[in-house]
XYZ file of C-alpha atoms in Angstrom:
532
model
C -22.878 -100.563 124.057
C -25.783 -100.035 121.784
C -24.370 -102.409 118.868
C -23.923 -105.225 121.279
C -27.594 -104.635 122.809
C -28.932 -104.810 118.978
C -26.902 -107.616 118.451
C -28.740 -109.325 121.065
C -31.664 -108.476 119.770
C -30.676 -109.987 115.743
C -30.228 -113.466 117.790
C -32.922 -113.773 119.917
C -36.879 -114.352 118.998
C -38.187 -110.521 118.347
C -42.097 -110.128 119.954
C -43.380 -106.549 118.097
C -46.797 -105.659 119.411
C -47.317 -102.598 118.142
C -46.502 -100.157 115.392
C -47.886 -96.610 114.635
C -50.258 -96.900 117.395
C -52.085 -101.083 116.467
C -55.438 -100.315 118.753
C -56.368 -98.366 122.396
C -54.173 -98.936 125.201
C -51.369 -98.029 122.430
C -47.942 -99.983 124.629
C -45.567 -101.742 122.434
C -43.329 -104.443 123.778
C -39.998 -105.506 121.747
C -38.805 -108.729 123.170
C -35.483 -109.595 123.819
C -32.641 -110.732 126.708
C -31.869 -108.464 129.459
C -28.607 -107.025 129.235
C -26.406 -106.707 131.905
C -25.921 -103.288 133.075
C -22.441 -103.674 134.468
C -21.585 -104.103 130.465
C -21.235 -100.476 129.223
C -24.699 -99.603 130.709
C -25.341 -96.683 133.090
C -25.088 -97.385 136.367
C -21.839 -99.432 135.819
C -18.825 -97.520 137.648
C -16.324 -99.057 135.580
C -17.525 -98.456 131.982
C -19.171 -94.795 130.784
C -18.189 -95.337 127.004
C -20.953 -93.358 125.310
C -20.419 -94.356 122.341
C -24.118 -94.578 121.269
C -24.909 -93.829 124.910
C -24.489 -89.934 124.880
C -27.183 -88.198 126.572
C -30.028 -85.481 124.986
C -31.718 -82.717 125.474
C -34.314 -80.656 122.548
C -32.529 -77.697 121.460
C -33.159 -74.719 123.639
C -35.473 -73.364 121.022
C -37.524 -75.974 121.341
C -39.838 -77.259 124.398
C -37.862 -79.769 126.295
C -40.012 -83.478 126.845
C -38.854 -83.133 130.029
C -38.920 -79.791 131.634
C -42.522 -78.897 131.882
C -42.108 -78.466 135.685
C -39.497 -76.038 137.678
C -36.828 -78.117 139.401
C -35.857 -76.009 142.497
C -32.186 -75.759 143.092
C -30.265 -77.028 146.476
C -27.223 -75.561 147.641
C -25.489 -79.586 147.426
C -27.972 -81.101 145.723
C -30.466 -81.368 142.907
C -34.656 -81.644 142.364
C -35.594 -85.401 141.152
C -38.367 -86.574 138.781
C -42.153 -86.963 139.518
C -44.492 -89.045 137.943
C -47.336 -86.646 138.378
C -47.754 -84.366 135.550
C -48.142 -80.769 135.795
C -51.292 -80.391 134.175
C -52.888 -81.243 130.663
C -56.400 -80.689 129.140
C -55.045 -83.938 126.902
C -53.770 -86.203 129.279
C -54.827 -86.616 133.346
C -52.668 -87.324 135.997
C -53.336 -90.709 136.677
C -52.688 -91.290 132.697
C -49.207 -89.738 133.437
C -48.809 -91.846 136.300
C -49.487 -95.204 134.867
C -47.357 -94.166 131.833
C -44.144 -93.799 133.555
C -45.289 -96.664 135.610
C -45.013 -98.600 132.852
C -42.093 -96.674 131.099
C -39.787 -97.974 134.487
C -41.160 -101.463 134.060
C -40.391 -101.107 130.474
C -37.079 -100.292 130.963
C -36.611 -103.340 133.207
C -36.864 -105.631 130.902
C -36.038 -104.622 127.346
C -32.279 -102.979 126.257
C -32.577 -99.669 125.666
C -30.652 -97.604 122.057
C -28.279 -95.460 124.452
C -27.583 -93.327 121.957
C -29.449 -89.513 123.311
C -27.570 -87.758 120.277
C -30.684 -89.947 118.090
C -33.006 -89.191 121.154
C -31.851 -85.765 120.909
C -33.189 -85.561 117.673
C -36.253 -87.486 118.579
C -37.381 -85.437 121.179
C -36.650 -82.175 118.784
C -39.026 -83.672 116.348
C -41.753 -84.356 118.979
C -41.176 -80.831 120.787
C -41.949 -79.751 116.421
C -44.883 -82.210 116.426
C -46.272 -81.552 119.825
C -48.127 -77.719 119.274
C -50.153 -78.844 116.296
C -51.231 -82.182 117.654
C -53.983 -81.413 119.895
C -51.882 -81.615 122.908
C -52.221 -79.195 125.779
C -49.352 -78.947 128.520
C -48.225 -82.416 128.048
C -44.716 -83.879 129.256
C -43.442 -86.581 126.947
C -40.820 -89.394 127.735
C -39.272 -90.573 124.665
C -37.123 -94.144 125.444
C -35.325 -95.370 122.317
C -35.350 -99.510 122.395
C -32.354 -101.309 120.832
C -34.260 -103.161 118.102
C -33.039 -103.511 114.467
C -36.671 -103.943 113.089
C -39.535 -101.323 112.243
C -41.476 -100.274 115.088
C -42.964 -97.158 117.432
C -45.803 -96.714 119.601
C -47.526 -94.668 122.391
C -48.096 -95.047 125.555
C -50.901 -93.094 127.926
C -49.192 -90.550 129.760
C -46.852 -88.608 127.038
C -44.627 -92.001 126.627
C -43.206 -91.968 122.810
C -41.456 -94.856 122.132
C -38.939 -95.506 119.159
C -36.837 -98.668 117.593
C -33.190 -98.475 116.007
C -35.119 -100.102 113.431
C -37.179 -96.798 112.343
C -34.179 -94.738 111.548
C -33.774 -97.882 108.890
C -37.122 -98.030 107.781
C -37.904 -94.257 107.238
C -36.116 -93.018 104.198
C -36.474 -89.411 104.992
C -37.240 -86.755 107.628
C -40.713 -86.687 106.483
C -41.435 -90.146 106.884
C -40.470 -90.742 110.217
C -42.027 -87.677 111.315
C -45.597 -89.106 110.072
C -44.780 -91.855 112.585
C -44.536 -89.515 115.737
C -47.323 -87.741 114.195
C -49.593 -90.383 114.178
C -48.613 -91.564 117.578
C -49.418 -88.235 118.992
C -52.808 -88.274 117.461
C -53.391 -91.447 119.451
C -52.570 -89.565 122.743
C -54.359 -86.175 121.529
C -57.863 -88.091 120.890
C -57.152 -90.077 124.314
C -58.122 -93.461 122.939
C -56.356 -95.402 125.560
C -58.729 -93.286 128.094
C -61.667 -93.686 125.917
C -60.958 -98.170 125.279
C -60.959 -97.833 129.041
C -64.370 -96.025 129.606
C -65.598 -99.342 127.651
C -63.447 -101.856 129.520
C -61.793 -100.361 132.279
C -61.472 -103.391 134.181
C -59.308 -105.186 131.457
C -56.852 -102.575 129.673
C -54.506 -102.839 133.256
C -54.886 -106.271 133.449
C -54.175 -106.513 129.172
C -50.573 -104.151 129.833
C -49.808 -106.373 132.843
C -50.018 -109.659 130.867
C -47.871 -108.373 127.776
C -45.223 -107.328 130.763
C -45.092 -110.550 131.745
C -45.214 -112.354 128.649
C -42.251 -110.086 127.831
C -40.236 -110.247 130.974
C -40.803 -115.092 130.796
C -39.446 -114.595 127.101
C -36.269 -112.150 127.790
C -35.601 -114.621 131.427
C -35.168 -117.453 128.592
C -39.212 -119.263 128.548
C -38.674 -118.305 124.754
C -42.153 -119.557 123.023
C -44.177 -120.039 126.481
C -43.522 -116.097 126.541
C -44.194 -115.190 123.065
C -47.550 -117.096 123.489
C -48.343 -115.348 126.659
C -48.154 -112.035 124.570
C -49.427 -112.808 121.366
C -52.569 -114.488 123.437
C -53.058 -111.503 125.403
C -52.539 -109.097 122.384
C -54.990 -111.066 120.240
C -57.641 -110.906 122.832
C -56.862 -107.348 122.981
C -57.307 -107.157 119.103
C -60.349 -109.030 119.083
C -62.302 -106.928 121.819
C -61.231 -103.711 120.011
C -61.672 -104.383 116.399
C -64.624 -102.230 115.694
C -62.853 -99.364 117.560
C -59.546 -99.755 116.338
C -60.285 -98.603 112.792
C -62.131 -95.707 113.786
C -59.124 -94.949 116.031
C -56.560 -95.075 113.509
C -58.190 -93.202 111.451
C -58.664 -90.332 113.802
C -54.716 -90.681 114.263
C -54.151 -90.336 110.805
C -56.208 -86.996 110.319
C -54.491 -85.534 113.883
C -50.950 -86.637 112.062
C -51.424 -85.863 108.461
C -52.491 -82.118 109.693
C -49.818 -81.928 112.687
C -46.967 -82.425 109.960
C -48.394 -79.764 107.343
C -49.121 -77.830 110.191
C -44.986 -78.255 111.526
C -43.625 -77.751 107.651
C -43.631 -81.677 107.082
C -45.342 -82.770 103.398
C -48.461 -85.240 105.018
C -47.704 -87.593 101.525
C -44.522 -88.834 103.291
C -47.142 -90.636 105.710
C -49.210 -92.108 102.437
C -45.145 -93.046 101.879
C -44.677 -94.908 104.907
C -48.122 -96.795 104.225
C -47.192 -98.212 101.199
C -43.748 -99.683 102.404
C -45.449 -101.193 104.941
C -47.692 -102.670 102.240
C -44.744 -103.438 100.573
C -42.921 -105.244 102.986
C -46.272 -107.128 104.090
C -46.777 -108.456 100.446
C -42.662 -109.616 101.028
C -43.012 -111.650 103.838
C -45.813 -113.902 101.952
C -47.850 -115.943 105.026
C -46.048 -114.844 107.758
C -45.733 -111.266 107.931
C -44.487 -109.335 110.851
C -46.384 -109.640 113.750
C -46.722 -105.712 114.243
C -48.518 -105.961 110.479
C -50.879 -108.731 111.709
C -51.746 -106.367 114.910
C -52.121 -103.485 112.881
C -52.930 -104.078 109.185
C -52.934 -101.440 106.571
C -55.235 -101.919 104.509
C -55.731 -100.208 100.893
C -58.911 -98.390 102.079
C -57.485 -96.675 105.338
C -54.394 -95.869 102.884
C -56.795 -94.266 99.743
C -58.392 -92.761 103.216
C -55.201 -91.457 104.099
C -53.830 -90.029 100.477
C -57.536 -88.353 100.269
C -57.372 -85.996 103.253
C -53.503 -85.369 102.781
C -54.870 -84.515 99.454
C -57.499 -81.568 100.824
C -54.728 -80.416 102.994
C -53.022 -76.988 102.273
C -49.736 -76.898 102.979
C -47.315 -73.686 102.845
C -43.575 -73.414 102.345
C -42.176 -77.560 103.984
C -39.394 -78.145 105.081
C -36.136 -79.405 103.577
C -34.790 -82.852 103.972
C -33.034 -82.330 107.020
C -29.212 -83.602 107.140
C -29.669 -84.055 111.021
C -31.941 -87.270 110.367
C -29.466 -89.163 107.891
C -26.570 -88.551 110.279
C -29.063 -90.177 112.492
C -29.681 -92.841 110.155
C -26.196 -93.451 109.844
C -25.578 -94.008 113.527
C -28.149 -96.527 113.473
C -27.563 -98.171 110.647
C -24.139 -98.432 112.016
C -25.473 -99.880 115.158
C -27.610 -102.428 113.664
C -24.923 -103.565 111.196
C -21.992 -103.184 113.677
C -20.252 -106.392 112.501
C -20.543 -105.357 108.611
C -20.405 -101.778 108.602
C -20.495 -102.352 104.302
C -24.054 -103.523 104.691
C -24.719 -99.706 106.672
C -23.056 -98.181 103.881
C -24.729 -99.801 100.910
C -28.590 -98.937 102.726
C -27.173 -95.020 102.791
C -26.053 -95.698 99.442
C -28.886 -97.387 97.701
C -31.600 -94.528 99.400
C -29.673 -91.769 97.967
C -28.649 -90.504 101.128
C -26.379 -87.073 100.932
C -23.004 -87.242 100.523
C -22.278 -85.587 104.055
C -24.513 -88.307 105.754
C -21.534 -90.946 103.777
C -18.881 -88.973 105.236
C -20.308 -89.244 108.516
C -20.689 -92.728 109.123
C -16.930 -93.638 107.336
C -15.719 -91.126 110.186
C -17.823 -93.768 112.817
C -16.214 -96.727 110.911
C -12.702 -95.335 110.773
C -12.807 -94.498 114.373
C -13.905 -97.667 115.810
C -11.007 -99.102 113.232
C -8.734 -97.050 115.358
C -8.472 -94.768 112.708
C -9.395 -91.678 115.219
C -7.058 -89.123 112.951
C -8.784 -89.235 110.000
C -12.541 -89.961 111.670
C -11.642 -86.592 113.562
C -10.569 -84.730 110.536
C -13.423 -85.897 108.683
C -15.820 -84.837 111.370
C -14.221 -80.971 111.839
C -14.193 -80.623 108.421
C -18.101 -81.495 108.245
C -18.782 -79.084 111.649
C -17.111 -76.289 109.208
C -19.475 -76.754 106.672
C -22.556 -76.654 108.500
C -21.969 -74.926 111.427
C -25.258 -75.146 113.054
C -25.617 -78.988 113.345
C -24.471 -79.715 117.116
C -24.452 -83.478 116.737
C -21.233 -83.202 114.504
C -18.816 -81.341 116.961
C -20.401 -83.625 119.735
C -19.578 -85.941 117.598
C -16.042 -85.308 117.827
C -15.879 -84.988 121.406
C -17.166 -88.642 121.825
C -14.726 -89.869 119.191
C -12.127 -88.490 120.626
C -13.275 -89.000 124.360
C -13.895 -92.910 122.614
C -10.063 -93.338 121.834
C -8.775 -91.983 125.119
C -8.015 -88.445 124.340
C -9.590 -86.937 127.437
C -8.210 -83.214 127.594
C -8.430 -83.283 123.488
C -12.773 -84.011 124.453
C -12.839 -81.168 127.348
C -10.980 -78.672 124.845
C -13.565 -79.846 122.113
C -16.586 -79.545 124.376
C -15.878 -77.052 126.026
C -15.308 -75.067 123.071
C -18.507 -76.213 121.750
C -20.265 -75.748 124.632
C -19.440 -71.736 124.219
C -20.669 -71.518 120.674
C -24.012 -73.567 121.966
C -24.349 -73.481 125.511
C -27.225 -76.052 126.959
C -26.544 -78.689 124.335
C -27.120 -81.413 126.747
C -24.947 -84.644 124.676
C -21.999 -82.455 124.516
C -22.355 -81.417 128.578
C -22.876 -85.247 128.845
C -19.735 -86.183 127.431
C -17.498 -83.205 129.192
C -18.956 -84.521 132.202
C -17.792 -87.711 131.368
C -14.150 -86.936 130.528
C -14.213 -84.169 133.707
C -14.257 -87.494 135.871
C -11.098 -88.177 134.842
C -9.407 -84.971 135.519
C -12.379 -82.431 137.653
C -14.922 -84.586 139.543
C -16.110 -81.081 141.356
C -16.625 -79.787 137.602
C -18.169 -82.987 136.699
C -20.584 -82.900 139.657
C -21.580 -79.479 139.122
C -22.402 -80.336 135.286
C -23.852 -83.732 135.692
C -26.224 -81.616 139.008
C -27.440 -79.336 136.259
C -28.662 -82.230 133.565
C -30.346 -84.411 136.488
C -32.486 -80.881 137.076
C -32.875 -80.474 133.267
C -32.993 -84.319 132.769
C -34.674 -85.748 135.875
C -35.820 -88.956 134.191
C -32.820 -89.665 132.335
C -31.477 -92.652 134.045
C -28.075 -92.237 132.154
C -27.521 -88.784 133.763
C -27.851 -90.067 137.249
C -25.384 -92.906 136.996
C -22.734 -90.430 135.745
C -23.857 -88.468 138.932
C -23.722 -90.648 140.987
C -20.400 -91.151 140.004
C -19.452 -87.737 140.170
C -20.986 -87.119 142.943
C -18.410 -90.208 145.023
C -15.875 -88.682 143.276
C -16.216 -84.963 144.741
C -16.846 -86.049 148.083
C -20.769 -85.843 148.332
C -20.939 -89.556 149.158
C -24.972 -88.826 150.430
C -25.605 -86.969 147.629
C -24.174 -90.098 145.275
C -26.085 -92.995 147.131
C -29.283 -91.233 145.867
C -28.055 -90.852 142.546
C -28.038 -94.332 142.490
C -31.036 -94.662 143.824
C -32.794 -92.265 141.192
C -30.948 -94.386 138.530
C -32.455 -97.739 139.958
C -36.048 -96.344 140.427
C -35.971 -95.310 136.554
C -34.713 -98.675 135.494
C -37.684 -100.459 137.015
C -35.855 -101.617 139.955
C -38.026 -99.616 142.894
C -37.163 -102.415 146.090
C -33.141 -102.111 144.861
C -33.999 -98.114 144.635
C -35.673 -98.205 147.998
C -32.359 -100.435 149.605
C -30.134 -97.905 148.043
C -31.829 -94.947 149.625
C -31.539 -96.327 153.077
C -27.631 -96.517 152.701
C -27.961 -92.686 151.620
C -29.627 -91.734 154.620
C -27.273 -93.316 156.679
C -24.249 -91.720 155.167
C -25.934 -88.482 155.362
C -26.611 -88.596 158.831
C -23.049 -89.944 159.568
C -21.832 -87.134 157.421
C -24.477 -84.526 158.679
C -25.609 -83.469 155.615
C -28.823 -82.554 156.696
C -30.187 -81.196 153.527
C -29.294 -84.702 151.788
C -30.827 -86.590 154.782
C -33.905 -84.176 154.442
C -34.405 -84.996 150.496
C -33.942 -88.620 151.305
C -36.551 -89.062 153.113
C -39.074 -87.185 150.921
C -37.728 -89.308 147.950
C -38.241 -92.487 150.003
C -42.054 -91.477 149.996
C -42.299 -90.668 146.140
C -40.262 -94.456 145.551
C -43.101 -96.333 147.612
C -45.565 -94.263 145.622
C -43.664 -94.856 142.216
C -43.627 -98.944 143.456
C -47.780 -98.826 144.555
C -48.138 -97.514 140.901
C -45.855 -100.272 139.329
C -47.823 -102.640 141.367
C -50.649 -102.507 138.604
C -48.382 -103.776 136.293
C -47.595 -107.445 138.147
């Protein structure tokens, strides 16, 4: 589960390279132990407890990160994720490919926050973001690390990445959305592309060392692998300097308009500055390493408050209530073993009274208090009807504590009222193993086309999918679970055993897609390469 992956995280040595974007070649690696995926991770047959693991999709208003590209149906089976993307006048091709290169080797080594009702939101907020950043046609991947402390960061290619720790951090709706903002004004003004017009024989190289400096540290070389990183990343630092500043500060002006632009008040970023410069000044000599690698400074911040200044903004939005139930899940998740300490942050920041009610609901469940966490949670979908994380809530309390037909009823229900929300179909797919794998396959095929680099949606499929009798059709599941997770040789081995079940089983259009997905893994693992 997500609190036990954070957990992890508290005990071990943290490594933070990067925050709001540091310098070029904007990758951000939060150290910590692998976790082992048999242990309420995806792709574990025994355990699909989604609490904090539910799976997301942008509201249907919205542009989906993920569906920039049309996923052609099969009569058995489903369309699987490219790296390519479809076309940007922003980002290139080979940007996108090296960027979910790196996302899969990414994903290899550090926990991720399995909780897609937050990524959900995320990838709302980035869809808002996106159209007034500067960004043509791009396809984002947003992956949500399990780290209790402060940190985002951008990656070439569309990759947004986000800690636990920001929901903690950012007091408001505002505030973290000048975070995403900024990072998209990284990818919008290309600097990555533009470091590596300079130095395009190092920036590979630099991302390859800080993966391995990552991967010695979480395999237990503790400080050897913390040097490794901080070596590389100060080299990195060095090189840039007289670029860096000029970057950032074309990130801030791309942000600070992008959120008037979307309805967000660009202060809240001026906000965020100054608690960083707050919690520098705390830490005396040693602050953060992500504040060493990217120091704010009072000059880029008086820089900052002057253009947000000149900047006309019309009607902005409200606080929104979606981002403190957020909030609360994290803080939750961070603070699992003294849930007092989550309540006391919501307190002291003046959080809404709702966003309270929402996280005693999480407590009182996990107490085994699922009557009253249920009760509070209907009565808070009543009065605000429009917030889908609050019935979906439900369902995965009540899917949490056993009550599988009382989660299909729920979701199903839901799923009426909102049709598409993809955490709900998650978790009615979930519970539908238990009592409709057919059901549950035909869901779970329509997320992995809507979805197809969520690796959580494939290891329910592939679940599913052994379940309903499409055996072939489950071995690649697998398979497109491994391949996302960074494990391409495993992903490769597991697509051999597909083909041969589909050719004992003569499923000739599995066998078919097999075999064009075993080309597209040995491309996705000559990609990867650049990254050893």
């Amino acid at each position: 589960m997500i609190e036990r992956s954070l957990n992890q995280f508290t005990v071990g040595r943290l490594a933070l390279v990067v925050v709001l974007g540091m310098v070029p070649a904007t990758q951000a690696l939060s150290q910590g132990p692998t976790q082992d995926q048999a242990q309420g991770q995806p792709g574990s047959p025994a355990q699909f407890q989604y609490q904090y693991q539910l799976d997301a999709q942008p509201p249907q208003s919205q542009t989906p990160s993920y569906q920039g590209q049309a996923w052609l149906d099969q009569s058995n089976g489903f369309e699987l994720p490219s790296l390519m993307s479809t076309g940007s006048n922003a980002i290139s091709g080979e940007e996108t490919r090296l960027g979910r290169a790196w996302l899969r080797q990414f994903r290899a080594h550090v926990p991720e926050w399995r909780d897609p009702i937050a990524q959900h939101y995320v990838e709302g907020l980035v869809s808002r973001l996106i159209p007034y950043s500067d960004l043509a046609g791009i396809n984002t991947a947003v992956v949500m690390v399990a780290n209790p402390t402060l940190n985002a960061f951008a990656v070439p290619g569309g990759v947004i990445g986000v800690n636990a720790g920001l929901f903690a951090f950012a007091h408001d709706e505002a505030e973290i959305a000048s975070v995403i903002a900024h990072e998209l004004g990284h990818l919008s003004q290309r600097h990555y592309a533009r470091s590596q017009q300079r130095a395009e024989q190092t920036q590979i190289p630099a991302m390859a060392a800080m993966l391995a400096g990552l991967v010695a540290a979480a395999a237990g070389a503790g400080d050897v692998g913390l040097a490794a990183m901080a070596g590389t990343q100060a080299a990195m630092v060095q090189d840039q300097l007289r670029y860096s500043r000029r970057y950032e500060e074309e990130a801030d002006r791309v942000g600070l308009q992008a959120m008037a632009n979307a309805g967000y008040d660009p202060q809240a970023m001026i906000d965020m500055f100054r608690s960083m410069q707050r919690m520098m000044s705390l830490q005396g000599d040693t602050p953060p390493e992500f504040l060493l690698t990217h120091p704010i400074t009072e000059s880029r911040i008086s820089d900052a408050e002057d253009r947000a200044n000149q900047i006309a903004t019309g009607a902005l939005r409200e606080d929104s209530l979606e981002y403190h139930l957020v909030r609360a899940r994290a803080l939750k998740a961070i603070h699992h073993r003294d849930s007092g300490q989550a309540q006391s942050i919501l307190r002291q920041d003046n959080a809404p009274e709702d966003a309270h009610r929402y996280l005693q609901a999480l407590i009182d469940a996990q107490a085994g208090g699922i009557d009253s966490a249920l009760a509070t949670i209907d009565a808070l979908s009543s009065a605000h009807p429009d917030i889908a994380m609050l019935p979906a809530t439900a369902v995965q309390l009540a899917l949490d504590n056993g009550r599988v037909d009382d989660a299909i009823s729920r979701a199903d229900r839901q799923l009426r009222l909102m049709p598409g929300y993809a955490p709900t179909s998650m978790l009615l797919a979930e519970a539908l193993l238990q009592r409709d794998p057919d059901r549950a396959w035909r869901v779970l095929s329509d997320l992995a086309r809507q979805r197809p680099e969520d690796p959580g949606v494939f290891a329910l499929l592939a679940e599913a999918a052994g379940r309903s009798g499409h055996e072939a059709w489950g071995h690649l599941a697998r398979a497109e679970q491994t391949q996302l997770e960074g494990d391409i040789d495993r992903a490769i081995r597991q697509l051999d055993v597909a083909e041969q079940v589909a050719r004992r089983s003569s499923d000739l259009n599995a066998e078919i897609r097999i075999r064009e997905r075993e080309k597209a893994f040995r491309d996705y693992r000559e990609t990867m390469e650049k990254f050893r």
